[in-house]
Tab-separated table of C-alpha atoms and ligand atoms in Angstrom:
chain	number	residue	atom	x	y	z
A	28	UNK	CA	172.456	-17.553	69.508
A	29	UNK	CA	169.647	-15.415	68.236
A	30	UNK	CA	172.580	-13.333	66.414
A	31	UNK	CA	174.350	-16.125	64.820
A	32	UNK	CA	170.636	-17.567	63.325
A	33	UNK	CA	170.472	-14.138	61.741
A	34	UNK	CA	173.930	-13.642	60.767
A	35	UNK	CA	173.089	-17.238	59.159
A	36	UNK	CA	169.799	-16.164	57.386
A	37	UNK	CA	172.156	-13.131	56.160
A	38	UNK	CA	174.331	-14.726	54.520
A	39	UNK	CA	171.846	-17.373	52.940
A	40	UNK	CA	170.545	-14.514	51.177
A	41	UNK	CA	173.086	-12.323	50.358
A	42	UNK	CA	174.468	-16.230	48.516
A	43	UNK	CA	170.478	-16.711	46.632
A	44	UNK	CA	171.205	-12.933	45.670
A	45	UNK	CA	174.109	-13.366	44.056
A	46	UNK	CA	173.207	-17.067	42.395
A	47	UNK	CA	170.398	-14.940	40.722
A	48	UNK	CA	172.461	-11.947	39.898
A	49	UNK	CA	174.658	-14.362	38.245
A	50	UNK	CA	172.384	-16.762	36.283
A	51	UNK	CA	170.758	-13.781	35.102
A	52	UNK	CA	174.206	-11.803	33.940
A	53	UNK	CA	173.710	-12.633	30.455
A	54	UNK	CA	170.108	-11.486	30.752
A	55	UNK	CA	171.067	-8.567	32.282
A	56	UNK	CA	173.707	-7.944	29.406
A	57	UNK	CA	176.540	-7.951	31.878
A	58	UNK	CA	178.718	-10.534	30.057
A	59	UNK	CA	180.140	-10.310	27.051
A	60	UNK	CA	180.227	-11.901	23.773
A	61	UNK	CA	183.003	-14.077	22.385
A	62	UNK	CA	184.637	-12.616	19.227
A	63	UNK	CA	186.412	-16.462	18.521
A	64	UNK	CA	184.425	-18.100	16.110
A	65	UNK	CA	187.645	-20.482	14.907
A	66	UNK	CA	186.812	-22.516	17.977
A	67	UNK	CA	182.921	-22.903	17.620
A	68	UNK	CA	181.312	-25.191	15.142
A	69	UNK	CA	180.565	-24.206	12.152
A	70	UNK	CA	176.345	-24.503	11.779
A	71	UNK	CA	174.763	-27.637	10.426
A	72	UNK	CA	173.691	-28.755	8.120
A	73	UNK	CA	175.980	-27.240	5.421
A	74	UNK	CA	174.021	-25.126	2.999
A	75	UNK	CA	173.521	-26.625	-0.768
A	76	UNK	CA	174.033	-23.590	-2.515
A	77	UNK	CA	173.427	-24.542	-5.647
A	78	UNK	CA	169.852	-26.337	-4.927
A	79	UNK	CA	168.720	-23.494	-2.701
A	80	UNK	CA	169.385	-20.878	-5.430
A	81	UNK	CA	167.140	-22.671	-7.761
A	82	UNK	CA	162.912	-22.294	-7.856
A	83	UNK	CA	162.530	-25.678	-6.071
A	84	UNK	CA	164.871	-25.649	-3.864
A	85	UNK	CA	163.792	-21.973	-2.731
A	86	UNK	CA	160.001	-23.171	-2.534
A	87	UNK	CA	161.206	-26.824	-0.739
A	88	UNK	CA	163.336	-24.885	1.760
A	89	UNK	CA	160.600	-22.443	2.804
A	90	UNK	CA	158.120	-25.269	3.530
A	91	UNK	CA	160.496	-26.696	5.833
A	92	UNK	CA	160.305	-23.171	7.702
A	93	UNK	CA	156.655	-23.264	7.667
A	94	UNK	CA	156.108	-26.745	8.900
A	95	UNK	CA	158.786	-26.762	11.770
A	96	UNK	CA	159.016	-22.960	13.558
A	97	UNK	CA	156.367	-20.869	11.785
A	98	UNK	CA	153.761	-21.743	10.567
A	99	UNK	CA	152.091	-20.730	7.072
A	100	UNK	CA	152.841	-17.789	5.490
A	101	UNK	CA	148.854	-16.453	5.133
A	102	UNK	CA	149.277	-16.099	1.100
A	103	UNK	CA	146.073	-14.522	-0.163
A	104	UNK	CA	144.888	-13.251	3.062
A	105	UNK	CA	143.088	-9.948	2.124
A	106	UNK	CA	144.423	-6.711	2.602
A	107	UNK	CA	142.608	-3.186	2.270
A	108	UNK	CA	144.829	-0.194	2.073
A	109	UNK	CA	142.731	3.058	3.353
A	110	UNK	CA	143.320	6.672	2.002
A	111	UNK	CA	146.096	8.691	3.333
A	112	UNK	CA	145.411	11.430	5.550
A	113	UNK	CA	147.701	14.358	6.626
A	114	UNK	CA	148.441	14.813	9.748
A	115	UNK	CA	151.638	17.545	9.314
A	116	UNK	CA	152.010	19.242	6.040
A	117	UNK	CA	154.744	21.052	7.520
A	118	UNK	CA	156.841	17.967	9.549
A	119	UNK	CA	160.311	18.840	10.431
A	120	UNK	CA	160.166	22.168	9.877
A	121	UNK	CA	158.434	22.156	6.622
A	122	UNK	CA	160.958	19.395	5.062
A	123	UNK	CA	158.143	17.047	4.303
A	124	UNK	CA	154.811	15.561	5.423
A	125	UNK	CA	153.682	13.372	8.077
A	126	UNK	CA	151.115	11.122	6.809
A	127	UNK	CA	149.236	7.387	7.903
A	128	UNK	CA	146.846	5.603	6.379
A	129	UNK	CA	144.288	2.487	7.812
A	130	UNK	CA	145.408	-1.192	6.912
A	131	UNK	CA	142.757	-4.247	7.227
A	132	UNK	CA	144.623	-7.365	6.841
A	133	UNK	CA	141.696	-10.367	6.780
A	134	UNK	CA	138.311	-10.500	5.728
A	135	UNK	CA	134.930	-10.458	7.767
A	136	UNK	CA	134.229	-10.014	11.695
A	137	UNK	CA	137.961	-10.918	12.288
A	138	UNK	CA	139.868	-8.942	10.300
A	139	UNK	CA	142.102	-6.907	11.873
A	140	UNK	CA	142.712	-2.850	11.192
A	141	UNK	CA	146.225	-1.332	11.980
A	142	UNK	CA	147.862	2.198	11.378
A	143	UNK	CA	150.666	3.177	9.026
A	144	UNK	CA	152.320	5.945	9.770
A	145	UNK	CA	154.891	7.405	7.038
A	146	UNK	CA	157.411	10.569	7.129
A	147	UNK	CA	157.488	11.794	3.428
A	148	UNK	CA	160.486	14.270	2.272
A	149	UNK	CA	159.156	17.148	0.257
A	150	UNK	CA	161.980	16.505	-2.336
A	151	UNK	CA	159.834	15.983	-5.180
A	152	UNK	CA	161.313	12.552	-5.895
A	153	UNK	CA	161.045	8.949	-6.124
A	154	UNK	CA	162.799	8.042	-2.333
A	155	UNK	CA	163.938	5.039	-1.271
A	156	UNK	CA	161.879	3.471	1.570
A	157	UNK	CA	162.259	1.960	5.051
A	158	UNK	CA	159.373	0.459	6.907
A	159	UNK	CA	159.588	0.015	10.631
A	160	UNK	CA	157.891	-2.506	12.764
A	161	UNK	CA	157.702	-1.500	16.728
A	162	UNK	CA	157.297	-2.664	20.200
A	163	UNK	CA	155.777	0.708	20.610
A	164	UNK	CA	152.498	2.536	19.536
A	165	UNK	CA	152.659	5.366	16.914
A	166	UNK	CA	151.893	7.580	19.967
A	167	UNK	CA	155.498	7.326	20.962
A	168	UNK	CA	157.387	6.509	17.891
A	169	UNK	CA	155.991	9.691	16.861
A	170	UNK	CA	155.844	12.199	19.974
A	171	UNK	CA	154.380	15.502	19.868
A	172	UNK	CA	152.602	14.956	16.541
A	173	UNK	CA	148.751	14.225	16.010
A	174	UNK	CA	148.807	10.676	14.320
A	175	UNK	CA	146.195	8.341	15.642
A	176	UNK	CA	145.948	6.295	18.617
A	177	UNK	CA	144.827	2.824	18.927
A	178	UNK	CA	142.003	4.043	20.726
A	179	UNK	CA	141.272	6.425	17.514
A	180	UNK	CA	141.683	9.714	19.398
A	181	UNK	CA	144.607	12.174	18.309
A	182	UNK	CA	147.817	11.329	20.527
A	183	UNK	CA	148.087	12.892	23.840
A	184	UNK	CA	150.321	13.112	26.416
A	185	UNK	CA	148.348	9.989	28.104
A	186	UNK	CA	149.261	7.925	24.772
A	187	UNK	CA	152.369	8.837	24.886
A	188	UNK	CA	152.786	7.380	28.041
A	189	UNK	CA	155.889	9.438	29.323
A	190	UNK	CA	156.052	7.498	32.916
A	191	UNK	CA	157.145	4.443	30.877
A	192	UNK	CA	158.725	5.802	27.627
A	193	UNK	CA	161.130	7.234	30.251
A	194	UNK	CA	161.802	3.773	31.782
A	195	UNK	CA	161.686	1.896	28.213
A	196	UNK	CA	164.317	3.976	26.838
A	197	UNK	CA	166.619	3.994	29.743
A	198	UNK	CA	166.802	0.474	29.645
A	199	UNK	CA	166.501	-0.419	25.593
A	200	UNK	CA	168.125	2.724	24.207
A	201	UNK	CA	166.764	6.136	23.261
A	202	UNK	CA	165.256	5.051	19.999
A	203	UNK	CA	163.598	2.133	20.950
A	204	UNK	CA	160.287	3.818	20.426
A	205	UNK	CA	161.174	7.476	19.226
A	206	UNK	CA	162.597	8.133	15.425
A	207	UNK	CA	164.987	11.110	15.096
A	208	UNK	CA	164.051	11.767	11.523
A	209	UNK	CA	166.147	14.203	10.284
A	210	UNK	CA	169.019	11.930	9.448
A	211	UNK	CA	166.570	9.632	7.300
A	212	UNK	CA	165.479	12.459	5.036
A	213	UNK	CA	169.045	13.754	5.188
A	214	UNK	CA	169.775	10.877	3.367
A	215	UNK	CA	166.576	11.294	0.901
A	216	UNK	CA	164.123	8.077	2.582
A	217	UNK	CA	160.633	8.190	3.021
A	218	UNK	CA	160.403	6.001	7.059
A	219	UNK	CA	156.921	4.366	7.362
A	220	UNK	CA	156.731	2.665	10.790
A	221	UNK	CA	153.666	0.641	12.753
A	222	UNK	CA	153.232	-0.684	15.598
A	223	UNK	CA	152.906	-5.002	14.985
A	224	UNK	CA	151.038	-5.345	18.433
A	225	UNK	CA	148.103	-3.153	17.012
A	226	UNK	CA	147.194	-5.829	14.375
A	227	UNK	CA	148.187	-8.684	16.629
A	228	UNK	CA	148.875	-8.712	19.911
A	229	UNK	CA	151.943	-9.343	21.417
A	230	UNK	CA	150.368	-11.805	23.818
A	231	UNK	CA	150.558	-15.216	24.183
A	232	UNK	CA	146.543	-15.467	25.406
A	233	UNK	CA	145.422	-13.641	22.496
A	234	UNK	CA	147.350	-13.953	19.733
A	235	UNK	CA	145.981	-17.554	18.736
A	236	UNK	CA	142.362	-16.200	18.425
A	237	UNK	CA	143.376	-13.219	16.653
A	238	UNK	CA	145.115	-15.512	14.330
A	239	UNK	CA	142.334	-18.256	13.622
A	240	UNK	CA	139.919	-15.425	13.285
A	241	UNK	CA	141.628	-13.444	10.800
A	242	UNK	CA	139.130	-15.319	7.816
A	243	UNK	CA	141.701	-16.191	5.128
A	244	UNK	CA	141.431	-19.334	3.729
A	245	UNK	CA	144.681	-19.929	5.117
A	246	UNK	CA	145.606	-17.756	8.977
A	247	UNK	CA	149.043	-17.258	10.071
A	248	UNK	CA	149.652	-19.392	13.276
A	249	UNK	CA	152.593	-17.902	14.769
A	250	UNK	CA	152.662	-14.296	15.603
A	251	UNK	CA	156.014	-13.891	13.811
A	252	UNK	CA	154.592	-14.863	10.597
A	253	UNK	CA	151.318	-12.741	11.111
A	254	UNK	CA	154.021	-10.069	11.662
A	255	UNK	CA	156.375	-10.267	9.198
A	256	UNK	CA	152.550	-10.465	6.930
A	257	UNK	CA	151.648	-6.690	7.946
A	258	UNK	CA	155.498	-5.785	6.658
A	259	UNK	CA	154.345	-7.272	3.479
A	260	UNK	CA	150.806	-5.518	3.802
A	261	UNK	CA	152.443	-2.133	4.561
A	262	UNK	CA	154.786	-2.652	1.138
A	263	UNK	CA	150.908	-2.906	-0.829
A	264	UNK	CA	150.521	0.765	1.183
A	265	UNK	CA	153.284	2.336	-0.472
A	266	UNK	CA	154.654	0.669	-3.408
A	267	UNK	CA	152.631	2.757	-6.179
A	268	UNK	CA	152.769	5.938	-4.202
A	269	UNK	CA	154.551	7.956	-6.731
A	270	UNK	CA	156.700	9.388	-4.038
A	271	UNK	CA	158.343	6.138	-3.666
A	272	UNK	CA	161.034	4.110	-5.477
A	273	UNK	CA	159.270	0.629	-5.232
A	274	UNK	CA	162.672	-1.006	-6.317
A	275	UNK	CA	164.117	0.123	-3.023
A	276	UNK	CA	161.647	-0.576	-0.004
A	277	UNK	CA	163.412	-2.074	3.273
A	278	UNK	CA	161.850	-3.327	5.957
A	279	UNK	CA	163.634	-2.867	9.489
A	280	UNK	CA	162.622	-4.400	12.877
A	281	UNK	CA	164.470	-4.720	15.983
A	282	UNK	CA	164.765	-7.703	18.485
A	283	UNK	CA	161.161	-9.899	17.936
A	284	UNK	CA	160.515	-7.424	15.073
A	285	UNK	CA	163.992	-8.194	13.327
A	286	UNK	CA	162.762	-11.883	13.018
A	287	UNK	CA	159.509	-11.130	11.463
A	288	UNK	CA	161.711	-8.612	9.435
A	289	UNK	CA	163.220	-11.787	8.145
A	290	UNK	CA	160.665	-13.684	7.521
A	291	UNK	CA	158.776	-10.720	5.565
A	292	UNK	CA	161.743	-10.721	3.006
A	293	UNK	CA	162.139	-14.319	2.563
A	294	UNK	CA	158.359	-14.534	1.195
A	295	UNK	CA	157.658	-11.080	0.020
A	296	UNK	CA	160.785	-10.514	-2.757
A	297	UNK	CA	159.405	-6.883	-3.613
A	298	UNK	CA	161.756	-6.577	-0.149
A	299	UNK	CA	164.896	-5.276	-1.199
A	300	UNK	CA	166.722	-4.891	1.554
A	301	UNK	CA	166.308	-6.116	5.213
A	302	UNK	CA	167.866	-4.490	8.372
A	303	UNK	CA	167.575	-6.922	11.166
A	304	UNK	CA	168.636	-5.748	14.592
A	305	UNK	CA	169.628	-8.338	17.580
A	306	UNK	CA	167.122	-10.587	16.175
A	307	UNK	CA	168.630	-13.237	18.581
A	308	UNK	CA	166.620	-16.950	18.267
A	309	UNK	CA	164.646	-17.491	15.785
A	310	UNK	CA	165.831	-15.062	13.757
A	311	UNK	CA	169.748	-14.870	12.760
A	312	UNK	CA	170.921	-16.733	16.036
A	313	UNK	CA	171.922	-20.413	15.317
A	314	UNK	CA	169.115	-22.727	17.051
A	315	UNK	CA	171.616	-25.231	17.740
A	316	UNK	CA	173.443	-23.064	19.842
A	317	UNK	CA	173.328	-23.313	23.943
A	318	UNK	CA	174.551	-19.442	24.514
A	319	UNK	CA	172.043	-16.872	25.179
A	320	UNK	CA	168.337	-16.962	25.328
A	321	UNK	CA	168.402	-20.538	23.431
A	322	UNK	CA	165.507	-21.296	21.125
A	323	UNK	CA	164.133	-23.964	23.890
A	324	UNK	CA	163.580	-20.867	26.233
A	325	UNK	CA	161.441	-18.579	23.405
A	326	UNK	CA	159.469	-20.842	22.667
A	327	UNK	CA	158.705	-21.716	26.541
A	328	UNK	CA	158.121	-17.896	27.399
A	329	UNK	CA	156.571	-16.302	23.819
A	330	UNK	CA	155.324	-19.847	22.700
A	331	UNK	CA	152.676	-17.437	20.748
A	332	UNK	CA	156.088	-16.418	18.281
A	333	UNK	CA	156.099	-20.056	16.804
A	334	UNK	CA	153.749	-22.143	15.498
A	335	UNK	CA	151.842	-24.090	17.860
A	336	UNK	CA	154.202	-27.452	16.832
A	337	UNK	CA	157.334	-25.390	17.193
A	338	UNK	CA	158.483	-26.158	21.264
A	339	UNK	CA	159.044	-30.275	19.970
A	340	UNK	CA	161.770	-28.724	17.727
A	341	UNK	CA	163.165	-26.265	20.408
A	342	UNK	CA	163.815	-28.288	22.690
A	343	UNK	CA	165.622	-30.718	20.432
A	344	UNK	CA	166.595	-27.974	17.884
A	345	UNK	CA	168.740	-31.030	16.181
A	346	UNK	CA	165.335	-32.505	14.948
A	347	UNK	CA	165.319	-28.993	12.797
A	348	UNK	CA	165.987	-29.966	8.923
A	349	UNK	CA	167.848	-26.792	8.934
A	350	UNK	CA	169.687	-23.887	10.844
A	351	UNK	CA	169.363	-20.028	10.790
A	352	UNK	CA	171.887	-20.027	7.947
A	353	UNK	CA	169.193	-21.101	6.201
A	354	UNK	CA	166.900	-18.939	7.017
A	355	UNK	CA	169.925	-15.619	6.211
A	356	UNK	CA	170.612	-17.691	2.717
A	357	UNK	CA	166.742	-17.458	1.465
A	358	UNK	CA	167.040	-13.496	1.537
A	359	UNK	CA	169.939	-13.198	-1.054
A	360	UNK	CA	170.762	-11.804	-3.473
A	361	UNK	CA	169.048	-8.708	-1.930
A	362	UNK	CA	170.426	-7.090	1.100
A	363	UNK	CA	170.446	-7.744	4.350
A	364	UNK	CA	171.910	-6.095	8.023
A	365	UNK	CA	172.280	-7.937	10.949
A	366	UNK	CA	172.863	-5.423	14.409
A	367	UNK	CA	174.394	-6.736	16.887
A	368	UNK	CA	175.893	-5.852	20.138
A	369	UNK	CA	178.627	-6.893	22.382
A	370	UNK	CA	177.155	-7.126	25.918
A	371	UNK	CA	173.648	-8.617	23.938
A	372	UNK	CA	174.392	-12.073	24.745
A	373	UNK	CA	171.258	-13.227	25.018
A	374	UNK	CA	170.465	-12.658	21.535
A	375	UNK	CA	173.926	-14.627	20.718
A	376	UNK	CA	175.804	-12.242	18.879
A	377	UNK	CA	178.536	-14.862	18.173
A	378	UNK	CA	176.193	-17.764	16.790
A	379	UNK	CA	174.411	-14.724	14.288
A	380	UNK	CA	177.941	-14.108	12.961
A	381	UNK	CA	178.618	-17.844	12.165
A	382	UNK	CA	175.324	-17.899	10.238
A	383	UNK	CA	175.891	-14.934	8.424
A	384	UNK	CA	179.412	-16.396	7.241
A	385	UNK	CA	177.879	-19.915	6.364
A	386	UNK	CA	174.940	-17.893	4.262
A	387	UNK	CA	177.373	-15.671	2.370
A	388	UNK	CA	177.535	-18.183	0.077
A	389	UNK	CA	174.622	-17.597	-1.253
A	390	UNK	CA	175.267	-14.085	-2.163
A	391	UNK	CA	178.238	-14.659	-3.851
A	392	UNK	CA	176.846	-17.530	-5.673
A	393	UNK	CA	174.693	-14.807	-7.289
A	394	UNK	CA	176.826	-12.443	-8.552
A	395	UNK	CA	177.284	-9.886	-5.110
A	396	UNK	CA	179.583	-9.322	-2.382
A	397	UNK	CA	178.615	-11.661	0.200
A	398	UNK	CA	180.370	-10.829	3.966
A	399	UNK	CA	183.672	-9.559	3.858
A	400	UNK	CA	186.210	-11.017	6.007
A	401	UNK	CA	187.343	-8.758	8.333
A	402	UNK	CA	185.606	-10.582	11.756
A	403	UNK	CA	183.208	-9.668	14.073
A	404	UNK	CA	184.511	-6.029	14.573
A	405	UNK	CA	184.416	-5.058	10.530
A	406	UNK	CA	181.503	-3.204	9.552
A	407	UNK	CA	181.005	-2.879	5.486
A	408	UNK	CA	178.459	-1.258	4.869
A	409	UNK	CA	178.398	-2.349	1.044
A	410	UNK	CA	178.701	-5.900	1.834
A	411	UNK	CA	175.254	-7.908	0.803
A	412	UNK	CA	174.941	-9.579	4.100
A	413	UNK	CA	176.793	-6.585	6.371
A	414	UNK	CA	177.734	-7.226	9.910
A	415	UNK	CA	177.344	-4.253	12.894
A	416	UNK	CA	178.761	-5.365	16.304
A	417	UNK	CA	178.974	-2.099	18.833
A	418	UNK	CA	180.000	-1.873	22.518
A	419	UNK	CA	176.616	-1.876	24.911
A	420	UNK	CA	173.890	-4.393	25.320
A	421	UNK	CA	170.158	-5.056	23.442
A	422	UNK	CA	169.185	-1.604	22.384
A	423	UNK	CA	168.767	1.427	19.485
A	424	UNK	CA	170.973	3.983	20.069
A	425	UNK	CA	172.542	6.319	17.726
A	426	UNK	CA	175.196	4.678	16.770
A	427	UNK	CA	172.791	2.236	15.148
A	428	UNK	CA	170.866	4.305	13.162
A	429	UNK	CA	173.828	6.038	11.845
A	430	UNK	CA	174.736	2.135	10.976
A	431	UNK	CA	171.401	1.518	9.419
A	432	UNK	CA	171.599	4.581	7.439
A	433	UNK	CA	174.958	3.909	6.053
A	434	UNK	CA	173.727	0.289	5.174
A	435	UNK	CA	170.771	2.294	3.228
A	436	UNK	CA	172.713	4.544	1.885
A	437	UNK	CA	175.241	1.759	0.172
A	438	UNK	CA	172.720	-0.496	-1.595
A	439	UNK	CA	171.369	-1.364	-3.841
A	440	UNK	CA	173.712	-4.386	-5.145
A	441	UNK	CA	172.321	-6.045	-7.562
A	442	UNK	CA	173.221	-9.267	-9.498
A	443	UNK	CA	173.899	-8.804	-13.444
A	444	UNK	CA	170.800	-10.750	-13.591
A	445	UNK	CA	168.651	-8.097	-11.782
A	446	UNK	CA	166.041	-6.130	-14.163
A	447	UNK	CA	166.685	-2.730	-14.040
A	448	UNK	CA	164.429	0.016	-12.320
A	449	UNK	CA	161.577	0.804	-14.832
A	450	UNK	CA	161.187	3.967	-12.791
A	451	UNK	CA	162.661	7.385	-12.388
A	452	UNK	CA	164.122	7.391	-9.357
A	453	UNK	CA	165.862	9.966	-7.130
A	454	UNK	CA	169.594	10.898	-7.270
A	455	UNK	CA	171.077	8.358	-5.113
A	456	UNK	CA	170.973	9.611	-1.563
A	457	UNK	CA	174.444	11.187	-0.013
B	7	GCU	C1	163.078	-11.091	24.777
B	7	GCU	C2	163.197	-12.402	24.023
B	7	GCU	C3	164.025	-12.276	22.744
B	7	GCU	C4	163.513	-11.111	21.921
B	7	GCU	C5	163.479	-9.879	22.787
B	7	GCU	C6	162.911	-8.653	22.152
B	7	GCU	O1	164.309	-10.748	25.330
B	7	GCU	O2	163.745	-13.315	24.906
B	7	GCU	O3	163.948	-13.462	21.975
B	7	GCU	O4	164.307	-10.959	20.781
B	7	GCU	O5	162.637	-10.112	23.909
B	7	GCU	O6	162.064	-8.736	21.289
B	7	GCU	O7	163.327	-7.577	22.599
């Protein structure tokens, strides 16, 4: 008797075990994502190219993003840029310097200071930029050098945190956190990279205070927004440094940080290129679709992301005016990368794709090669909206930055409509 009760309680759990294994496969990134998009609907509503290329439309469409998911974007909210300070005249070996410099974004007792750090090459040039946002410090995006930590001591081995970096980057790739640098200034870019949770944290019982008390006449309310804001605060940092070719400055953020990367180049158009990686819901993922993380879900477990409205819309994402097509068509005609990954499911690899084929209209309404149409496995690096899918789950490894870099390297494409540089810039990298 007493054996069969436990041979019962066994197998109850061994049967809860595997219920959760399997409702959490796609969290997990054991499944994989469909590569059949014939079959799927095509997102709604359709796109009115035409209207959404012109002023109005542009301005009408972004309001809608602001008063359903977002929140404002905090125009006018003061930024101070600090001086730059050295902290390796000799980085990689002597092939450049490793600078940062202090950014206040807000005004009075609430404003909120954050560190830019930026790897210059020592070509003598104008370079072409790319500024990171990360999950992680500076302390381990930059190991082993002396940039600042957020508790304003040099980096040690403590910031650095090696205990977790070594658990981090087994499960979210080896440069998650850590840059290799050498192929950026192999291909002649100046990387400037922060950490987003250092200017507001990525917390769901603090970010709303940090927010409000930010001073600006109007605050960001969702910590996307206030995110994708510091992008736009770290392009004041650099664009008249005469090291830098302010008609090519990217920004590039992965997962939470490749939706803010969004954001920052629909409302700051100095942006000329945006590299968004697995940026899943709320960022190139289709909020209408039921695969994956689903918007509904975000919003329940980061409801500090989205504006404090946004969960009404989530949950009934077909009371959204719009789709993430929308959101993909606002950046054109200026670049834009969207990484994705097979087993990364939960970011909804499949829905992204749609929207980036719904959006390309919008590039080639304007004069430049939209997405070509080679399917979810083609990777063109010169398209204006280019597509990455690799084999593996949510991550940075180094097949991606190799991807980034040749998405870097192709651009700029510019409409016939485009000024020209007024600057000398440097030979085009590669
Ligand atoms: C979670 C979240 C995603 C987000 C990701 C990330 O997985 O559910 O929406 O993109 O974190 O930022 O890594």
């Amino acid at each position: 008797m007493f054996f069969r009760i436990l041979r019962w309680i066994g197998l109850t759990l061994l049967a809860g075990l595997m219920l959760l294994i399997t409702s959490s496969c796609t969290m997990l990134g054991l499944n994989y994502s469909s590569l059949e998009t014939s079959n799927k609907a095509s997102p709604a509503p359709a796109l009115e190219i035409a209207q959404l290329a012109a002023p109005e439309g542009r301005a009408e469409a972004m309001t809608m993003l602001e008063d359903t998911l977002y929140g404002p974007w905090p125009a006018g909210l003061p930024v101070r840029i600090g001086d730059w300070r050295v902290i390796n005249p000799d980085y990689l070996g002597g092939r450049g310097t490793l600078e940062e410099v202090d950014i206040t974004i807000g005004e009075g007792p609430g404003a909120r200071p954050f560190r830019l750090v930026a790897a210059f090459p020592g070509n003598g040039a104008r370079n072409p930029v790319v500024i990171s946002q990360t999950f992680s410090p500076n302390c381990a995006t930059f190991p082993a050098e002396a940039v600042t930590s957020e508790d304003g001591d040099p980096c040690s081995e403590k910031d650095q945190g090696q205990v977790v970096n070594f658990i981090v980057t087994g499960l979210f790739g080896k440069y998650i956190a850590e840059v290799p640098m050498a192929p950026y200034f192999d291909a002649g870019l100046v990387y400037a990279s922060f950490h987003a949770g250092e200017f507001i944290p990525d917390s769901a019982s603090q970010a709303p205070k940090a927010m409000a008390e930010l001073g600006g006449e109007v605050n960001p309310t969702s910590a996307l927004m206030a995110w994708a804001y510091a992008f736009s605060a770290a392009m004041d940092a650099l664009e008249n440094d005469p090291r830098v070719d302010r008609q090519r400055m990217s920004v590039m953020g992965h997962s939470r940080h490749g939706k803010s990367a969004l954001l920052a180049g629909i409302w700051d158009r100095r942006i000329d290129t945006v590299i968004a990686h697995q940026s899943g819901f709320a960022g190139s993922a289709l909020s209408r679709s039921q695969t994956g993380e689903t918007l509904a879900r975000m919003a329940k477990t980061y409801p500090h992301w989205l504006a404090p409205g946004a969960q009404a819309y989530a949950d009934n994402p077909d009371r959204l005016p719009y789709d993430q097509h929308l959101m993909l068509a606002l950046v054109a005609p200026r670049r834009l990368f969207l990484g994705n990954a097979r087993r990364d499911v939960w970011s909804d690899p499949n829905s992204s794709f749609r929207a980036a084929r719904a959006a390309s209209a919008m590039w080639e309404a304007q004069g430049v090669p939209g997405l070509g149409d080679g399917g979810m496995r083609t990777f063109n690096p010169a398209d204006g909206i280019a597509w990455w899918l690799r084999p593996g789950g949510h991550s940075i490894v180094e097949e991606d930055i190799s991807a980034f870099i040749a998405f870097l390297k192709a651009g700029p494409v510019r409409s016939a409509a485009s000024p020209p540089s007024e600057l000398p810039t440097a030979p085009a990298p590669g």
